[in-house]
Each structure stands twice: as structure tokens, then as C-alpha cells.
Tab-separated table of C-alpha atoms in Angstrom:
chain	number	residue	atom	x	y	z
T	88	MET	CA	51.469	0.649	-23.136
T	89	GLN	CA	48.199	1.444	-24.865
T	90	ASP	CA	47.055	-2.189	-24.314
T	91	HIS	CA	47.607	-1.735	-20.571
T	92	LEU	CA	45.555	1.329	-20.351
T	93	ASP	CA	42.686	-0.257	-22.332
T	94	GLU	CA	42.738	-3.274	-20.008
T	95	MET	CA	42.546	-0.699	-16.913
T	96	GLU	CA	39.810	1.133	-18.608
T	97	ARG	CA	37.848	-2.051	-19.018
T	98	MET	CA	38.345	-2.925	-15.332
T	99	ARG	CA	37.038	0.514	-14.295
T	100	VAL	CA	33.864	-0.139	-16.379
T	101	VAL	CA	33.317	-3.328	-14.697
T	102	LEU	CA	33.694	-2.077	-11.298
T	103	LEU	CA	31.285	0.944	-12.068
T	104	ASP	CA	28.874	-1.591	-13.305
T	105	ALA	CA	28.940	-3.853	-10.217
T	106	TYR	CA	28.826	-0.980	-7.610
T	107	PRO	CA	25.124	-0.064	-8.142
T	108	LEU	CA	24.011	-3.720	-7.604
T	109	LEU	CA	26.190	-4.225	-4.372
T	110	ALA	CA	24.924	-1.121	-3.018
T	111	LEU	CA	21.335	-2.423	-3.483
T	112	ASP	CA	21.863	-5.669	-1.447
T	113	GLY	CA	19.415	-5.691	1.655
T	114	GLU	CA	17.925	-2.394	0.927
T	115	GLU	CA	14.541	-1.692	1.465
T	116	GLY	CA	11.964	1.240	1.879
T	117	VAL	CA	8.502	1.221	3.152
T	118	GLY	CA	6.308	4.114	3.538
T	119	SER	CA	2.851	5.467	2.950
T	120	ASP	CA	1.060	8.097	0.871
T	121	GLY	CA	-0.418	9.392	4.312
T	122	GLY	CA	-3.944	7.933	3.387
T	123	GLY	CA	-3.064	4.289	4.463
T	124	GLY	CA	-3.374	3.418	0.665
T	125	PRO	CA	-0.803	2.198	-1.808
T	126	GLY	CA	2.097	4.561	-2.718
T	127	LEU	CA	5.389	3.936	-1.340
T	128	PRO	CA	9.066	5.204	-1.898
T	129	LEU	CA	11.180	3.588	-4.723
T	130	ARG	CA	14.551	1.929	-4.241
T	131	GLN	CA	16.263	1.740	-7.902
T	132	GLY	CA	19.456	0.596	-9.005
T	133	GLY	CA	21.590	2.133	-11.736
T	134	SER	CA	22.370	0.957	-15.438
T	135	ARG	CA	25.476	1.484	-17.490
T	136	ARG	CA	27.233	0.434	-20.589
T	137	ALA	CA	30.673	0.385	-21.334
T	138	GLY	CA	32.476	3.700	-20.900
T	139	GLY	CA	30.277	4.462	-17.894
T	140	LYS	CA	27.467	6.054	-19.486
T	141	PRO	CA	23.956	5.480	-17.758
T	142	CYS	CA	21.571	3.679	-19.994
T	143	PRO	CA	17.804	4.903	-20.770
T	144	GLY	CA	15.551	3.667	-18.013
T	145	GLY	CA	18.532	3.245	-15.602
T	146	GLU	CA	20.171	5.537	-13.090
T	147	GLY	CA	18.265	8.478	-12.479
T	148	HIS	CA	14.932	7.070	-14.257
T	149	THR	CA	11.883	7.578	-12.471
T	150	THR	CA	9.190	4.938	-12.379
T	151	SER	CA	5.661	6.304	-12.411
T	152	SER	CA	2.881	5.036	-10.557
T	153	SER	CA	-1.052	5.825	-9.857
T	154	SER	CA	-3.695	4.639	-7.672
T	155	SER	CA	-7.279	4.646	-7.119
T	156	SER	CA	-10.005	3.308	-4.770
T	157	THR	CA	-13.336	2.219	-5.554
T	158	GLY	CA	-16.219	0.621	-3.290
T	159	ARG	CA	-15.019	-2.641	-4.201
T	160	ALA	CA	-11.126	-2.591	-4.575
T	161	HIS	CA	-8.082	-0.648	-4.322
T	162	HIS	CA	-6.223	-0.392	-7.767
T	163	LEU	CA	-2.368	0.590	-8.309
T	164	THR	CA	-0.445	0.939	-11.661
T	165	LEU	CA	3.403	0.672	-11.866
T	166	ASP	CA	5.250	1.489	-15.111
T	167	LEU	CA	7.707	-1.392	-15.687
T	168	ARG	CA	8.659	-0.841	-19.079
T	169	GLY	CA	12.041	-2.351	-19.941
T	170	PHE	CA	11.129	-5.475	-17.791
T	171	SER	CA	9.964	-8.620	-19.100
T	172	PRO	CA	7.461	-10.880	-17.296
T	173	GLU	CA	10.428	-13.039	-15.966
T	174	GLU	CA	12.082	-10.315	-14.767
T	175	VAL	CA	9.480	-9.225	-12.313
T	176	LYS	CA	8.505	-10.631	-9.018
T	177	VAL	CA	5.596	-9.552	-6.848
T	178	SER	CA	5.358	-11.141	-3.142
T	179	LEU	CA	3.291	-10.457	-0.255
T	180	GLU	CA	4.123	-10.824	3.367
T	181	GLY	CA	1.353	-9.581	5.834
T	182	ARG	CA	0.091	-6.493	4.312
T	183	LYS	CA	3.354	-5.471	2.778
T	184	LEU	CA	3.506	-6.215	-0.977
T	185	THR	CA	6.910	-5.928	-2.695
T	186	VAL	CA	7.504	-5.441	-6.500
T	187	GLU	CA	10.974	-6.230	-7.642
T	188	GLY	CA	12.281	-6.126	-11.066
T	189	LYS	CA	15.887	-7.220	-11.969
T	190	TYR	CA	17.463	-6.904	-15.544
T	191	GLU	CA	20.948	-8.071	-16.625
T	192	ARG	CA	22.733	-8.093	-19.849
T	193	ARG	CA	26.354	-8.906	-20.566
T	194	THR	CA	27.887	-8.419	-24.042
T	195	GLU	CA	31.152	-9.053	-25.210
T	196	SER	CA	32.345	-7.712	-28.496
T	197	ALA	CA	34.185	-10.306	-30.761
T	198	GLU	CA	36.425	-7.643	-32.839
T	199	ASP	CA	37.941	-6.157	-29.628
T	200	GLY	CA	37.093	-8.108	-26.769
T	201	CYS	CA	35.212	-5.257	-24.896
T	202	LEU	CA	32.876	-6.194	-22.277
T	203	SER	CA	29.542	-4.466	-21.900
T	204	TYR	CA	27.277	-4.931	-18.922
T	205	ASP	CA	23.808	-3.339	-18.685
T	206	ALA	CA	21.827	-3.973	-15.294
T	207	ARG	CA	18.612	-2.591	-13.745
T	208	HIS	CA	17.262	-3.124	-10.458
T	209	LEU	CA	13.871	-1.699	-9.263
T	210	ARG	CA	12.278	-2.541	-5.780
T	211	ARG	CA	9.094	-0.997	-4.548
T	212	GLN	CA	7.167	-1.747	-1.338
T	213	LEU	CA	3.399	-1.114	-0.668
T	214	LEU	CA	1.678	-1.230	2.854
T	215	LEU	CA	-1.783	-2.479	1.965
T	216	PRO	CA	-4.800	-0.839	3.617
T	217	GLU	CA	-6.430	-2.610	6.523
T	218	ASP	CA	-9.562	-3.561	4.777
T	219	ALA	CA	-7.475	-5.577	1.975
T	220	ASP	CA	-8.736	-8.834	1.128
T	221	LEU	CA	-5.047	-10.111	1.092
T	222	ASP	CA	-6.153	-13.758	-0.292
T	223	ALA	CA	-7.615	-12.133	-3.347
T	224	VAL	CA	-4.804	-9.726	-4.541
T	225	SER	CA	-4.115	-10.179	-8.129
T	226	THR	CA	-1.482	-8.639	-10.669
T	227	ALA	CA	-1.593	-8.403	-14.332
T	228	LEU	CA	1.300	-7.109	-16.590
T	229	ALA	CA	-0.045	-5.439	-19.780
T	230	LEU	CA	1.672	-5.447	-23.220
T	231	ASP	CA	2.781	-1.723	-22.756
T	232	GLY	CA	4.862	-2.684	-19.501
T	233	HIS	CA	2.386	-1.362	-16.929
T	234	LEU	CA	1.821	-3.674	-13.874
T	235	CYS	CA	-1.825	-3.658	-12.780
T	236	ILE	CA	-2.458	-4.517	-8.999
T	237	GLU	CA	-5.934	-5.010	-7.771
T	238	VAL	CA	-6.590	-5.220	-4.115
T	239	PRO	CA	-10.273	-6.109	-3.223
T	240	ARG	CA	-11.836	-4.796	-0.302
T	241	LEU	CA	-13.227	-6.663	2.559
T	242	ALA	CA	-17.034	-6.496	3.044
T	243	PRO	CA	-17.607	-4.456	6.236
T	244	LYS	CA	-18.734	-6.522	9.140
T	245	GLU	CA	-22.382	-6.611	10.158
T	246	ARG	CA	-23.095	-5.692	13.569
T	247	VAL	CA	-26.266	-6.853	15.333
T	248	ILE	CA	-27.793	-3.977	17.766
T	249	PRO	CA	-29.415	-5.707	20.764
T	250	ILE	CA	-33.327	-4.801	21.341
T	251	THR	CA	-34.165	-4.003	25.053
T	252	ILE	CA	-37.642	-4.900	26.197
T	253	THR	CA	-39.185	-2.215	28.263
T	254	LYS	CA	-42.531	-2.141	30.029
T	255	GLY	CA	-44.963	0.604	29.544
T	256	PRO	CA	-46.038	2.775	26.383
T	257	SER	CA	-43.422	3.789	24.066
T	258	GLY	CA	-43.182	7.406	25.194
T	259	ALA	CA	-42.220	6.221	28.464
T	260	ALA	CA	-39.453	4.142	27.132
T	261	ALA	CA	-38.384	7.069	24.808
T	262	GLY	CA	-38.334	9.338	27.749
T	263	ALA	CA	-36.129	6.948	29.872
T	264	GLY	CA	-33.705	6.312	27.004
T	265	ALA	CA	-33.313	9.917	26.448
T	266	GLY	CA	-31.871	10.227	30.075
T	267	GLY	CA	-35.705	11.001	31.373
T	268	GLU	CA	-34.897	9.984	34.827
T	269	ASP	CA	-35.699	13.750	36.000
T	270	GLY	CA	-39.008	13.324	34.251
T	271	ALA	CA	-39.878	10.022	35.954
T	272	ALA	CA	-38.987	11.667	39.302
T	273	LYS	CA	-41.312	14.718	38.544
T	274	LYS	CA	-44.163	12.386	37.572
T	275	LYS	CA	-43.807	10.369	40.793
T	276	LYS	CA	-43.712	13.731	42.951
T	277	LYS	CA	-46.766	15.081	41.369
T	278	ALA	CA	-48.694	11.825	42.173
T	279	GLU	CA	-47.692	11.887	45.879
T	280	ASP	CA	-48.596	15.806	45.753
T	281	GLY	CA	-52.112	14.642	44.430
T	282	LYS	CA	-52.592	11.943	47.221
T	283	VAL	CA	-51.887	14.644	49.854
T	284	GLU	CA	-54.198	17.143	48.552
T	285	ASP	CA	-57.061	14.438	48.285
T	286	GLY	CA	-56.259	13.600	51.945
T	287	GLY	CA	-56.526	17.062	53.010
T	288	GLY	CA	-59.841	17.743	51.453
T	289	GLY	CA	-61.515	14.761	53.181
T	290	LYS	CA	-60.705	16.154	56.874
């Protein structure tokens, strides 16, 4: 009877371990920090050992991140401690950058045949700014487990301002450019009035 109960307990543990991974299939999360820069929601799976106890860094664990921007690039740092370089994948689709980490360990005790399953699944998606140079994005995983992402910024486009050639002195051009149509009309009327006065004096 006891052996039967032990077997049922082992099956329960295996099902509890498998559930977080099954629940993550196809799950995505895309968001923004409100400023158009890096900083998006985290989708993360659980991690359990035999007995159904959460593992450190697994279920309920929050992965910290920080971001900053300079005149030349945007910088983002993610805390991926517990994942080896082989367990981390970074992909880019359009302006959507995805960071995914998968950790799985199965251990079977030779003494009592107990099966232990440890799994973690981290997924984070970032919407890069519109001025990001997508062809120059680079990543580096430090020894302390921090993933550093550098996103260079595109150089601002130079705009050529056309030059308008005007006749007459610069003052007249400035007056016309400043909406001086009324001023030009007044000058024309004044000149016409002067001609009339000269004509009247001659009679």
C-alpha cells in the first residue's frame, strides 16, 4: 500500500513540474515603458523540485532590468543569473527584440528511484525605438549573469533648406518674407500719391 502511495506522489510531482512549461507554449508579452524605449513585461515559467517546492530563481522570481540612453546608443541590462550562454537566445524581428532563457534538469535518485525535475523559462520582449540601428544591435553576457544589450542610434537625417533668390535689397526681401505685403502696398500707394501731388502743383 505504501509503495502505491509513493508512486502516486511521484506522478503528482511530475505533473506539477510539467504544467508551468505547458502553460507557456505560445505565450507572448509586448509592451512599452511609455517612452518608446526598452522596458517590456516579463513572461516567466515556474521551477519545482520533487515534493512540489519552488526552486530559487524559479516561480515567483522577478528578473530585474535597467535601461539608459545616450546620444549614440540605447543600453539595456537584464539579470539572467542561473542561465548559461547556451540556454539564452536573443532574436530580432523588425523592431521587436526577444530574449528567452530555458533551463531544464532531470535527476533520478539511484537509491529510491525518485525523479527530480527542475525547469525555468524566461521570456522578455522589447520594442526598440524608431531611431534604432537594427543592423548594429549587439549583446554580451557577463560572468555575473547580466545580459547587456546595446542598440546604436541612427544618425539624424540632414535636411537641405532651399534658398530663394529675390530681387532688390535685403530689407525688401525680409519685409516680403515676414508677410510684408501690406507694407509693399503702402509704399506703392505713397508713390502714387506723390505723383498726383506733383501733377497738381504743375497746373
